[in-house]
mmCIF file of C-alpha atoms in Angstrom:
data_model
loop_
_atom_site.group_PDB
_atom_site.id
_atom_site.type_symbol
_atom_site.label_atom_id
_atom_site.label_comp_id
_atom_site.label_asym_id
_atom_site.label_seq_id
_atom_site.Cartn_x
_atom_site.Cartn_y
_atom_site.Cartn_z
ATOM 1 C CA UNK V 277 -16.404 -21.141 14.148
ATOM 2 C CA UNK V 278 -12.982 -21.864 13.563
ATOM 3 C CA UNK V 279 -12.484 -19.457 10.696
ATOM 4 C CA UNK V 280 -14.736 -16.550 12.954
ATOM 5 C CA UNK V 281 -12.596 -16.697 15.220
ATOM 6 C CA UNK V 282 -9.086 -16.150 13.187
ATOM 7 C CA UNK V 283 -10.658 -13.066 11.501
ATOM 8 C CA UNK V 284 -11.896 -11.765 14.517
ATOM 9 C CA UNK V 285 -8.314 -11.872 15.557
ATOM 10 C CA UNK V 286 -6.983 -10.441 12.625
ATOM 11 C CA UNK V 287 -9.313 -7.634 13.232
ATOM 12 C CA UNK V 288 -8.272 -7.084 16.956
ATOM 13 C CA UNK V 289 -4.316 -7.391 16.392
ATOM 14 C CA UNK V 290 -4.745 -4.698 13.041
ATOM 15 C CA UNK V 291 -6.890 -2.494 15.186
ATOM 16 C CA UNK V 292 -3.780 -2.528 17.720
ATOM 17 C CA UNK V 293 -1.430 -2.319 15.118
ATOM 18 C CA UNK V 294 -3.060 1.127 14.081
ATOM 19 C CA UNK V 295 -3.271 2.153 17.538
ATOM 20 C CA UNK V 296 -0.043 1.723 18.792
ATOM 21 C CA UNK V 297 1.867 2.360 16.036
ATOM 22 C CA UNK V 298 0.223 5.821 15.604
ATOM 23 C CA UNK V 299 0.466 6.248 19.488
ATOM 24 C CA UNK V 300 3.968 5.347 19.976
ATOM 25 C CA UNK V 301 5.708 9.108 19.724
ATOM 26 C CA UNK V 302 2.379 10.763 20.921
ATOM 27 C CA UNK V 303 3.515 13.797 22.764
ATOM 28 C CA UNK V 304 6.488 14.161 21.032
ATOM 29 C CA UNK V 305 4.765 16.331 18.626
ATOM 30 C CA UNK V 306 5.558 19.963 19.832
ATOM 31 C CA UNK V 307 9.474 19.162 19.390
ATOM 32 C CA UNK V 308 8.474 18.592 15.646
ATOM 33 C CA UNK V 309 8.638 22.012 13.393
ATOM 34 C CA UNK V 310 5.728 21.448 11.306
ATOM 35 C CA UNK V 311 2.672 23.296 13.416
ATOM 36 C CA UNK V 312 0.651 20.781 15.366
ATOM 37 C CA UNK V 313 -3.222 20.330 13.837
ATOM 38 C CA UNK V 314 -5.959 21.238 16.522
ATOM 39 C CA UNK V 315 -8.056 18.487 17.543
ATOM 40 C CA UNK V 316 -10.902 18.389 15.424
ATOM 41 C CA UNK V 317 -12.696 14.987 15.373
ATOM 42 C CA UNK V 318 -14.692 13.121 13.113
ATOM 43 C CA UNK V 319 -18.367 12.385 14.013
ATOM 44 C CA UNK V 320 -19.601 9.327 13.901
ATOM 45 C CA UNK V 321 -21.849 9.465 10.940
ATOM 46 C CA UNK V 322 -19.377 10.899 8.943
ATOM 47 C CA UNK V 323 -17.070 7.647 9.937
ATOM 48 C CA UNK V 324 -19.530 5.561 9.038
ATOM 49 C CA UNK V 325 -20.099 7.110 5.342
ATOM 50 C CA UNK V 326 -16.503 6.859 4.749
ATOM 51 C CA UNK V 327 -16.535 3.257 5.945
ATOM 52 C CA UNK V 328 -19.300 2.086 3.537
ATOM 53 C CA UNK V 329 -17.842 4.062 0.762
ATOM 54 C CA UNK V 330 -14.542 2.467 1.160
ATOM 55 C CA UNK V 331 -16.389 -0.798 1.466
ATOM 56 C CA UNK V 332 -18.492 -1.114 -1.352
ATOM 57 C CA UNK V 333 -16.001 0.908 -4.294
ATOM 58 C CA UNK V 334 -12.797 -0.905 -3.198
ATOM 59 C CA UNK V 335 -13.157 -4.182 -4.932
ATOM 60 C CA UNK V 336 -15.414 -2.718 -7.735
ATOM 61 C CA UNK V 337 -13.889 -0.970 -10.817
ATOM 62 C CA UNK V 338 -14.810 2.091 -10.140
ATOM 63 C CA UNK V 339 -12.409 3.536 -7.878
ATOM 64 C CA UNK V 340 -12.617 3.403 -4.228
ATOM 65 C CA UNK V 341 -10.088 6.367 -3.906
ATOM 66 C CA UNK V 342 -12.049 8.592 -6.194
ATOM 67 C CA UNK V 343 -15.348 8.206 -4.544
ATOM 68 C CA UNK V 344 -13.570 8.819 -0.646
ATOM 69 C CA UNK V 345 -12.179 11.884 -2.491
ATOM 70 C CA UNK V 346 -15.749 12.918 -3.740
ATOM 71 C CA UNK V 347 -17.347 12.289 -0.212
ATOM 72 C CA UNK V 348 -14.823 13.610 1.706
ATOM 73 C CA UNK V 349 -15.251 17.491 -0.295
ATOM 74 C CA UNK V 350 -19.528 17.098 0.203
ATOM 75 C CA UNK V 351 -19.161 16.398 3.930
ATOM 76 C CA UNK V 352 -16.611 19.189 4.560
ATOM 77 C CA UNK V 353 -13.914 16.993 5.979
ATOM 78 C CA UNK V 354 -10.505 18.618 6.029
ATOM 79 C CA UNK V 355 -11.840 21.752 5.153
ATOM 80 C CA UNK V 356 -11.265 24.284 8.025
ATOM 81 C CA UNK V 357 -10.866 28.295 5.993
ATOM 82 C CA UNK V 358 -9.552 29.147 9.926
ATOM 83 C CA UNK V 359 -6.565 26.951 9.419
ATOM 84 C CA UNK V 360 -3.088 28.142 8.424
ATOM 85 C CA UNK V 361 -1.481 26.610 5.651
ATOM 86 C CA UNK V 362 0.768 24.608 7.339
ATOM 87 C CA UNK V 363 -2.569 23.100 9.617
ATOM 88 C CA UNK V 364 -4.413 22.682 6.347
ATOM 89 C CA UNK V 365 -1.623 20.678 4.944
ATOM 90 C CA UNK V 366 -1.067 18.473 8.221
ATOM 91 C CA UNK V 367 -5.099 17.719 8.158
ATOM 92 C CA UNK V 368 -4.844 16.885 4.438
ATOM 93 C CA UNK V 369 -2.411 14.408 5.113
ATOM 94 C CA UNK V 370 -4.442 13.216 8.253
ATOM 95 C CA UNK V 371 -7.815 12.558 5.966
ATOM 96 C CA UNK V 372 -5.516 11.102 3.391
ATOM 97 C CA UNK V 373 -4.287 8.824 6.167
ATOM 98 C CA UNK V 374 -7.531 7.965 7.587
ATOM 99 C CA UNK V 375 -8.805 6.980 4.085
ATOM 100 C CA UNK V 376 -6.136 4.306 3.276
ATOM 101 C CA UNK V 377 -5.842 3.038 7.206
ATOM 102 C CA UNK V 378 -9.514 2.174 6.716
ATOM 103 C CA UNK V 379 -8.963 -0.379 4.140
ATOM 104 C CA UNK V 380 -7.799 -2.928 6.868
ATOM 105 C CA UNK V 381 -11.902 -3.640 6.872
ATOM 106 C CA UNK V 382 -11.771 -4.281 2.850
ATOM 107 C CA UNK V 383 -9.030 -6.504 3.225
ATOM 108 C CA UNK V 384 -9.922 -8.572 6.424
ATOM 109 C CA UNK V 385 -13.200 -9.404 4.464
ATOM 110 C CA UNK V 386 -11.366 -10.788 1.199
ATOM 111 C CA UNK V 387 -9.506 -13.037 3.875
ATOM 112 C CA UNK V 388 -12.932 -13.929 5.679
ATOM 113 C CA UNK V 389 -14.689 -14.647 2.133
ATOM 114 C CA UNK V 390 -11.397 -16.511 1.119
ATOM 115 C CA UNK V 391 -10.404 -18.331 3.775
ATOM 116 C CA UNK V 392 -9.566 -21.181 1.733
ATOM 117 C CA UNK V 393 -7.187 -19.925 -0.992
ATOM 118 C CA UNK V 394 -5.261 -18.000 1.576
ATOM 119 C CA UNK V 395 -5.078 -21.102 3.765
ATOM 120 C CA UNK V 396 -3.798 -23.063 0.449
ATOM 121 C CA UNK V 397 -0.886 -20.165 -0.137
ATOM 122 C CA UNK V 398 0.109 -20.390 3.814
ATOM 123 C CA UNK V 399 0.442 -24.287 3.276
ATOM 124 C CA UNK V 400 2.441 -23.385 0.279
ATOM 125 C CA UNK V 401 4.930 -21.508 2.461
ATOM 126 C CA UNK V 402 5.757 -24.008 4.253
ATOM 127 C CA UNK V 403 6.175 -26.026 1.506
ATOM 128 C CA UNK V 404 2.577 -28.212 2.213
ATOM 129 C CA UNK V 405 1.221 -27.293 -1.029
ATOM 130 C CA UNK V 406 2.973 -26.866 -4.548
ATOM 131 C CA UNK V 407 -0.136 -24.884 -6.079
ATOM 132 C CA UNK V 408 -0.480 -22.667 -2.955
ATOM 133 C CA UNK V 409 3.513 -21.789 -3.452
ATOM 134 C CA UNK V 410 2.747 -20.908 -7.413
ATOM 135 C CA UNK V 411 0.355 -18.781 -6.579
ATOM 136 C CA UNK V 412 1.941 -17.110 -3.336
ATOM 137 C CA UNK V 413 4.949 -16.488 -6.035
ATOM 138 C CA UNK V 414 2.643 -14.956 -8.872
ATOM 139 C CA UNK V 415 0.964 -12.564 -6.493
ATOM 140 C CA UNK V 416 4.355 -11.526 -5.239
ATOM 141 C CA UNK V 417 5.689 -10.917 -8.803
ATOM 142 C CA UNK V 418 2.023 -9.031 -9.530
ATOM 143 C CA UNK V 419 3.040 -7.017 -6.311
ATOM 144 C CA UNK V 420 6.651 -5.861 -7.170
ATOM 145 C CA UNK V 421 5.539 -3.602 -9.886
ATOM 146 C CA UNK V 422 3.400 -1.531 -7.877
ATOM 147 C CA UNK V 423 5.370 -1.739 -4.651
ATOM 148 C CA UNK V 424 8.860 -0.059 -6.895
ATOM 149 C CA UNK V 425 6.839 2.498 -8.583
ATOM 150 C CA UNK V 426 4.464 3.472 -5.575
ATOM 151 C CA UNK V 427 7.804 4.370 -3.555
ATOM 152 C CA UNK V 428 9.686 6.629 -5.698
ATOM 153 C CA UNK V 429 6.358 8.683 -6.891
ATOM 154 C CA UNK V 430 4.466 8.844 -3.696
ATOM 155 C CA UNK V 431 4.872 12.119 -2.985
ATOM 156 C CA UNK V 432 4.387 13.238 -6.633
ATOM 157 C CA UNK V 433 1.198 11.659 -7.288
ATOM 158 C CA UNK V 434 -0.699 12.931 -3.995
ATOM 159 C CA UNK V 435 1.104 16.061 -4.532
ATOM 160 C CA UNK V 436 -0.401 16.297 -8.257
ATOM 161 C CA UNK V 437 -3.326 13.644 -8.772
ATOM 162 C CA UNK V 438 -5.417 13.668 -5.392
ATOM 163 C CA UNK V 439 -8.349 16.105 -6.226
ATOM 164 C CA UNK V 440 -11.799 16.510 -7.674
ATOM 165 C CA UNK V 441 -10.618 16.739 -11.695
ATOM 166 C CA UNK V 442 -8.044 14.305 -12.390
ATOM 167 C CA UNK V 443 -10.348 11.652 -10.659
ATOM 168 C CA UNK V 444 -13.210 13.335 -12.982
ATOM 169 C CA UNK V 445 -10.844 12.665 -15.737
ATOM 170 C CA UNK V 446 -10.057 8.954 -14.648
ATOM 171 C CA UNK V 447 -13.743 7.927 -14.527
ATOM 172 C CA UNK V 448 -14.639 9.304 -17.536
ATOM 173 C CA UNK V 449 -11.811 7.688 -19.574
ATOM 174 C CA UNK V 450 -11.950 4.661 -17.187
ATOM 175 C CA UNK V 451 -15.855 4.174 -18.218
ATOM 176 C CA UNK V 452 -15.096 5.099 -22.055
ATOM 177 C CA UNK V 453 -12.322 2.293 -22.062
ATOM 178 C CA UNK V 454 -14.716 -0.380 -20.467
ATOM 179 C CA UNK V 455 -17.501 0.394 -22.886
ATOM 180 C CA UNK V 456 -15.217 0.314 -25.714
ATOM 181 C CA UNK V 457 -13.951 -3.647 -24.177
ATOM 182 C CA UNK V 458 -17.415 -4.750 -23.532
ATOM 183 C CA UNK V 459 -18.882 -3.982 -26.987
ATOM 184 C CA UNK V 460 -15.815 -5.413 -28.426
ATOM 185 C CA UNK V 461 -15.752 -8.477 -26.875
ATOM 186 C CA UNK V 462 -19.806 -9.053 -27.134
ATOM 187 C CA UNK V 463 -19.109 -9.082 -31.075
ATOM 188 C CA UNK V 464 -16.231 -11.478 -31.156
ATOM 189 C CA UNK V 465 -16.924 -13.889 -28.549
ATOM 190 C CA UNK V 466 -20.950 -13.808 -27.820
ATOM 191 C CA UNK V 467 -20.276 -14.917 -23.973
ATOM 192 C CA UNK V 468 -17.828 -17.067 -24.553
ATOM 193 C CA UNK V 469 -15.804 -17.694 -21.296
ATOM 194 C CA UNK V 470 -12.830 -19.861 -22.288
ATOM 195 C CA UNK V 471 -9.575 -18.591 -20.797
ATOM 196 C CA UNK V 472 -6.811 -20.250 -18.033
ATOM 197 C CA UNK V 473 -7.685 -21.073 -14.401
ATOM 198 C CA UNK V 474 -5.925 -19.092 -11.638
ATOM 199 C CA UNK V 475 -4.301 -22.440 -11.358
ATOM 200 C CA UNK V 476 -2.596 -22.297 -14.464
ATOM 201 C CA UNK V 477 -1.179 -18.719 -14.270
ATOM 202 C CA UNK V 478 2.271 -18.054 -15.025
ATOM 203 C CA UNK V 479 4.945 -15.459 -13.224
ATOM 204 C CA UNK V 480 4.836 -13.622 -17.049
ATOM 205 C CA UNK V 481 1.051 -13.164 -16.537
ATOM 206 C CA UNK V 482 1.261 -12.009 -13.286
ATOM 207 C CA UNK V 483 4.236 -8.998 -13.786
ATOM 208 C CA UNK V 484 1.940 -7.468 -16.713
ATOM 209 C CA UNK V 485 -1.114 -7.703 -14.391
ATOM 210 C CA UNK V 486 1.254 -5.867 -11.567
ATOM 211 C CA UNK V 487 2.506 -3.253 -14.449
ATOM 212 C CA UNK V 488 -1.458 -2.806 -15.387
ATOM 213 C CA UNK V 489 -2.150 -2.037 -11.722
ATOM 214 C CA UNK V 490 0.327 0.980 -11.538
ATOM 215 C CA UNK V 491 -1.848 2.517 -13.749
ATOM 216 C CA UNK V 492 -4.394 2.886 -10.825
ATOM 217 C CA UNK V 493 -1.904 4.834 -8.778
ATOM 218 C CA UNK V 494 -3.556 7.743 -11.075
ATOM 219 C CA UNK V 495 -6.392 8.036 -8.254
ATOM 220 C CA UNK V 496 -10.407 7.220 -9.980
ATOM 221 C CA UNK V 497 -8.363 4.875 -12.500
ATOM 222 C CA UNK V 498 -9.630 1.895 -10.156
ATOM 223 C CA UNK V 499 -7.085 -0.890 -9.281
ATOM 224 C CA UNK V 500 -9.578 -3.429 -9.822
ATOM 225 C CA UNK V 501 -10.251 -2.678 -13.075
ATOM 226 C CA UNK V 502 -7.049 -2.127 -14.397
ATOM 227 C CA UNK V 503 -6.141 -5.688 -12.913
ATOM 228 C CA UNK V 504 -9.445 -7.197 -13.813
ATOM 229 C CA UNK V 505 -8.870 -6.048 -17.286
ATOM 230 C CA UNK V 506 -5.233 -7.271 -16.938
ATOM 231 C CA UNK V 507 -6.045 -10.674 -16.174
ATOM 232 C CA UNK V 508 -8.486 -11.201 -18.771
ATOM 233 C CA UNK V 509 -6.225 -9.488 -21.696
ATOM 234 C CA UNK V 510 -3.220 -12.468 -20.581
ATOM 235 C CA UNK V 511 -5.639 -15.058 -21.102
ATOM 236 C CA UNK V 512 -7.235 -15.497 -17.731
ATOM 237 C CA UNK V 513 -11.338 -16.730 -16.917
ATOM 238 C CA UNK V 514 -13.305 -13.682 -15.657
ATOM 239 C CA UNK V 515 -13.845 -15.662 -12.421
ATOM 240 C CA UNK V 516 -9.682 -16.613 -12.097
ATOM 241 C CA UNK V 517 -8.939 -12.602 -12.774
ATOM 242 C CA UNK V 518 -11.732 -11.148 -10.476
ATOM 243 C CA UNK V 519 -10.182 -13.511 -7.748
ATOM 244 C CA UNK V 520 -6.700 -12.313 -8.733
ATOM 245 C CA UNK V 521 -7.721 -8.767 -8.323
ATOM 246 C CA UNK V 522 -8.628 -9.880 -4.665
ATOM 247 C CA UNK V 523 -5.490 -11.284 -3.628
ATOM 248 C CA UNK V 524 -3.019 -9.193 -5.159
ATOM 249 C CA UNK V 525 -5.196 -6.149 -3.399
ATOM 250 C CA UNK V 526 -4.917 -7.888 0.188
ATOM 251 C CA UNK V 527 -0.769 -7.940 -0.512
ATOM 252 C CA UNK V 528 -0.966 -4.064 -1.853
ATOM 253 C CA UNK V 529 -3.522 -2.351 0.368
ATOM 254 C CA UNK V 530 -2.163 -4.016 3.094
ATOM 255 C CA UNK V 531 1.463 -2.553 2.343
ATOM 256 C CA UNK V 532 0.121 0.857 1.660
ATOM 257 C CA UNK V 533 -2.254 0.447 4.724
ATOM 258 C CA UNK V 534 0.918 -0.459 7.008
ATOM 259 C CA UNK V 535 2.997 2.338 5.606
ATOM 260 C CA UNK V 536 0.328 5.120 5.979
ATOM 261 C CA UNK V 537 -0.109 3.986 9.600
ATOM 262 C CA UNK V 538 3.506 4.263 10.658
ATOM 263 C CA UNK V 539 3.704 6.964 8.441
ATOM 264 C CA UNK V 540 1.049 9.440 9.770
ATOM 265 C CA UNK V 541 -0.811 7.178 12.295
ATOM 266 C CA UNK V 542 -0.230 9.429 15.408
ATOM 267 C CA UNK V 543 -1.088 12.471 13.322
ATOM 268 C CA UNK V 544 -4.213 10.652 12.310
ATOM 269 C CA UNK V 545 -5.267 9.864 15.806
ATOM 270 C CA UNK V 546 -4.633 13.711 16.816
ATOM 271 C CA UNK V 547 -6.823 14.774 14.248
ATOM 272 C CA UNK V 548 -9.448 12.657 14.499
ATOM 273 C CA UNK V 549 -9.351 9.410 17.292
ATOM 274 C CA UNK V 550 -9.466 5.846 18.080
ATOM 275 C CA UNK V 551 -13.270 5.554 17.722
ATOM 276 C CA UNK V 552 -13.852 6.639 14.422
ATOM 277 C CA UNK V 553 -10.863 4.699 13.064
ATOM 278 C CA UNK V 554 -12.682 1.910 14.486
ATOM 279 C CA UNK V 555 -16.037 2.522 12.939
ATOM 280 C CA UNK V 556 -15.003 3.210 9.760
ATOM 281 C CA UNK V 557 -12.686 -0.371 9.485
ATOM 282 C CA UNK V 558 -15.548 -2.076 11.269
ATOM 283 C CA UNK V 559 -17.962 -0.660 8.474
ATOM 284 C CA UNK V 560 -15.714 -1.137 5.858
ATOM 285 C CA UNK V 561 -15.458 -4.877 6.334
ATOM 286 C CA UNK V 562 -18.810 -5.344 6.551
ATOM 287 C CA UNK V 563 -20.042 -3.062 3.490
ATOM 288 C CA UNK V 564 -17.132 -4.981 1.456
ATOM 289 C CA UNK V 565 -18.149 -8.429 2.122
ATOM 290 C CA UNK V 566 -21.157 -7.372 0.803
ATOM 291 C CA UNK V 567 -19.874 -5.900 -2.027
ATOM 292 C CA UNK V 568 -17.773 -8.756 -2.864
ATOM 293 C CA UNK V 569 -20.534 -11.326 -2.907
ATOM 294 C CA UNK V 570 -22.525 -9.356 -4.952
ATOM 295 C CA UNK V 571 -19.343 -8.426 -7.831
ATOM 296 C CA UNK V 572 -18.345 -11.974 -8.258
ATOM 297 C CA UNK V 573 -22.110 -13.202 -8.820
ATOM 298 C CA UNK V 574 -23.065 -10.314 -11.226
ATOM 299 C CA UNK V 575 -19.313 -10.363 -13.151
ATOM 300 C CA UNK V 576 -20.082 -14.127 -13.784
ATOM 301 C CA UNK V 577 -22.993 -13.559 -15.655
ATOM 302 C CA UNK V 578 -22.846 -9.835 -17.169
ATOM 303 C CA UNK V 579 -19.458 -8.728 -17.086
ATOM 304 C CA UNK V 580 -18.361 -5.054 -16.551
ATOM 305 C CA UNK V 581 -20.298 -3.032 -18.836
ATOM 306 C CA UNK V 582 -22.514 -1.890 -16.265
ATOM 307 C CA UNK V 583 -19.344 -0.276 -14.461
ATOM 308 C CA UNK V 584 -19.103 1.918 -17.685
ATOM 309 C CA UNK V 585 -21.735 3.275 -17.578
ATOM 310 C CA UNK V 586 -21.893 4.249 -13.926
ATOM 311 C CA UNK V 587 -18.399 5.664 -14.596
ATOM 312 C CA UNK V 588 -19.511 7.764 -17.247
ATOM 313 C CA UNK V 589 -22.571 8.747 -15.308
ATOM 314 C CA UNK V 590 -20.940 9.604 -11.853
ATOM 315 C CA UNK V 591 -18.024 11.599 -13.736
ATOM 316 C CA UNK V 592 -20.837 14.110 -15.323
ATOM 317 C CA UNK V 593 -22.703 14.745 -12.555
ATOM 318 C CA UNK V 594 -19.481 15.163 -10.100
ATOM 319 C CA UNK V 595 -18.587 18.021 -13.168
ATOM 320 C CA UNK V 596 -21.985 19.370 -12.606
ATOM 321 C CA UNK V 597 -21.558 19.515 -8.707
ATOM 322 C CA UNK V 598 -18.287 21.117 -8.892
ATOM 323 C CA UNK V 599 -19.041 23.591 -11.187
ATOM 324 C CA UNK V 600 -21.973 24.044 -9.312
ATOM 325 C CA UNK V 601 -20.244 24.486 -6.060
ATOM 326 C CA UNK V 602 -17.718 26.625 -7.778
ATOM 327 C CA UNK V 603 -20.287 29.089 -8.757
ATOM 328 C CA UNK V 604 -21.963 29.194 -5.693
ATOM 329 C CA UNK V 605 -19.069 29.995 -3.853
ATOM 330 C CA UNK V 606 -18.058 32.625 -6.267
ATOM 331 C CA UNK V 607 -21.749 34.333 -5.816
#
């Protein structure tokens, strides 16, 4: 009860945390020279597709970012043709928003599910517990990497990387790459699982997992498989890298959750509201816990080949749909 109760705070104090921080220069708008986007809000169902998308692909290796990205264009969000270019641009950066401030529900369920290990790094803090402290220092140093990098190309990489092809691009090469590990490592070590605990990780491990995870700033390049993949290359256990992943994604979604809030929280709420920002975290938590169970009880026994193959598979037939939709529009 005890530990349904914390997260149910957690939940209430990030839900106000989005709110007000989005709210607190509402109606200051019209003094700003970029035009103001018409209210245009997002229905529920569509709130609730985004929610379980974000949900189930953000732990996975397959690219949360890339599949919000892919339903986002089928359901039409974002896309107004009676918008100027200026509103089009300010909704753009409302759904892009929306899409990150939902992973509050992905996160809150990797601290429900592991309750324990972030109770060890808070003792560890305070100086309670010396193996809580290493690892509270090696997720920092994981962190770092992305936190530099993420800063100073921003702006480039949404500018450039967030559409329909380059994730196409990611998920193909993404699936290729896992295919190419998992028939690899099925000749030379025939299920063998020997590797270090996340117990016995060092800071060195941890920086080249953070560098690894940069690479998923490319969006459909998945930032759990990149630090999955990390993790086992520096010598970790599948099981010590999977729950590495976790962590080091509750330290950077949370930092990229809290700066797209104050960043474009209040345009956010004007172009959508406070209910579906609700739904979708609310769905997103519970599609994710989901998800998690289910990843760390198949990865223990199969591994990630599967993941290849439904990258492979989900970049065709996105080509197909595009090129489809492409036509179809042109006709």
């Amino acid at each position: 009860m005890g530990k349904r109760l914390h997260t149910a705070f957690i939940v209430g104090l990030t839900l106000l945390a989005c709110s007000f921080s989005a709210l607190g220069s509402e109606g200051t708008l019209g003094a700003n020279p970029v035009v103001a986007v018409e209210q245009k809000m997002m229905t529920t169902p569509q709130a609730v597709v985004l929610g379980v998308v974000e949900g189930l692909t953000e732990y996975l290796p397959v690219s949360s970012t890339g599949h919000l990205l892919l339903a986002e264009k089928i359901m039409g969000i974002g896309e107004d043709p009676y918008q100027s270019p200026a509103q089009r641009e300010q909704t753009k950066e409302a759904v892009d928003a929306y899409t990150i401030c939902i992973q509050a529900g992905a996160i809150l369920a990797v601290l429900w599910l592991y309750f324990g290990r972030i109770k060890q790094i808070l003792l560890g803090v305070v100086g309670k517990d010396s193996t809580g402290r290493r690892l509270l220092f090696n997720v920092t140093a994981g962190f770092l990497p992305a936190a530099v990098l993420g800063l100073l190309f921003n702006k480039v990489i949404k500018s450039y990387l967030f559409g329909p092809w380059p994730v196409v691009i990611a998920w193909l090469l993404g699936g290729l790459a896992i295919l190419a590990v998992s028939w690899r490592n099925r000749k030379r070590n025939q299920g063998t699982r020997l590797g270090s605990l996340l117990e016995d990780m060092t800071w060195q491990m941890a920086l080249i997992i953070g560098f690894a995870q940069c690479i998923a700033m490319w969006p459909g390049v998945s930032r759990s498989l990149v630090t999955i993949v990390g993790g086992l290359l520096v010598g970790l256990t599948m099981e010590a890298a999977v729950e590495y992943s976790f962590l080091l994604g509750v330290v950077t979604l949370g930092a990229a959750t809290a700066y797209d809030t104050l960043k474009h929280g209040q345009l956010m709420l004007q172009t959508f509201d406070h209910y579906s920002l609700i739904v979708g975290v609310v769905v997103a938590f519970i599609a994710a816990v989901v998800s998690v169970k289910w990843m760390v009880s198949y990865l223990s026994r199969h591994g990630l080949e599967i993941f290849g193959y439904y990258r492979v598979a989900i970049a065709v037939a996105t080509t197909v749909f595009l090129l489809t939709t492409k036509m179809i529009w042109i006709q």
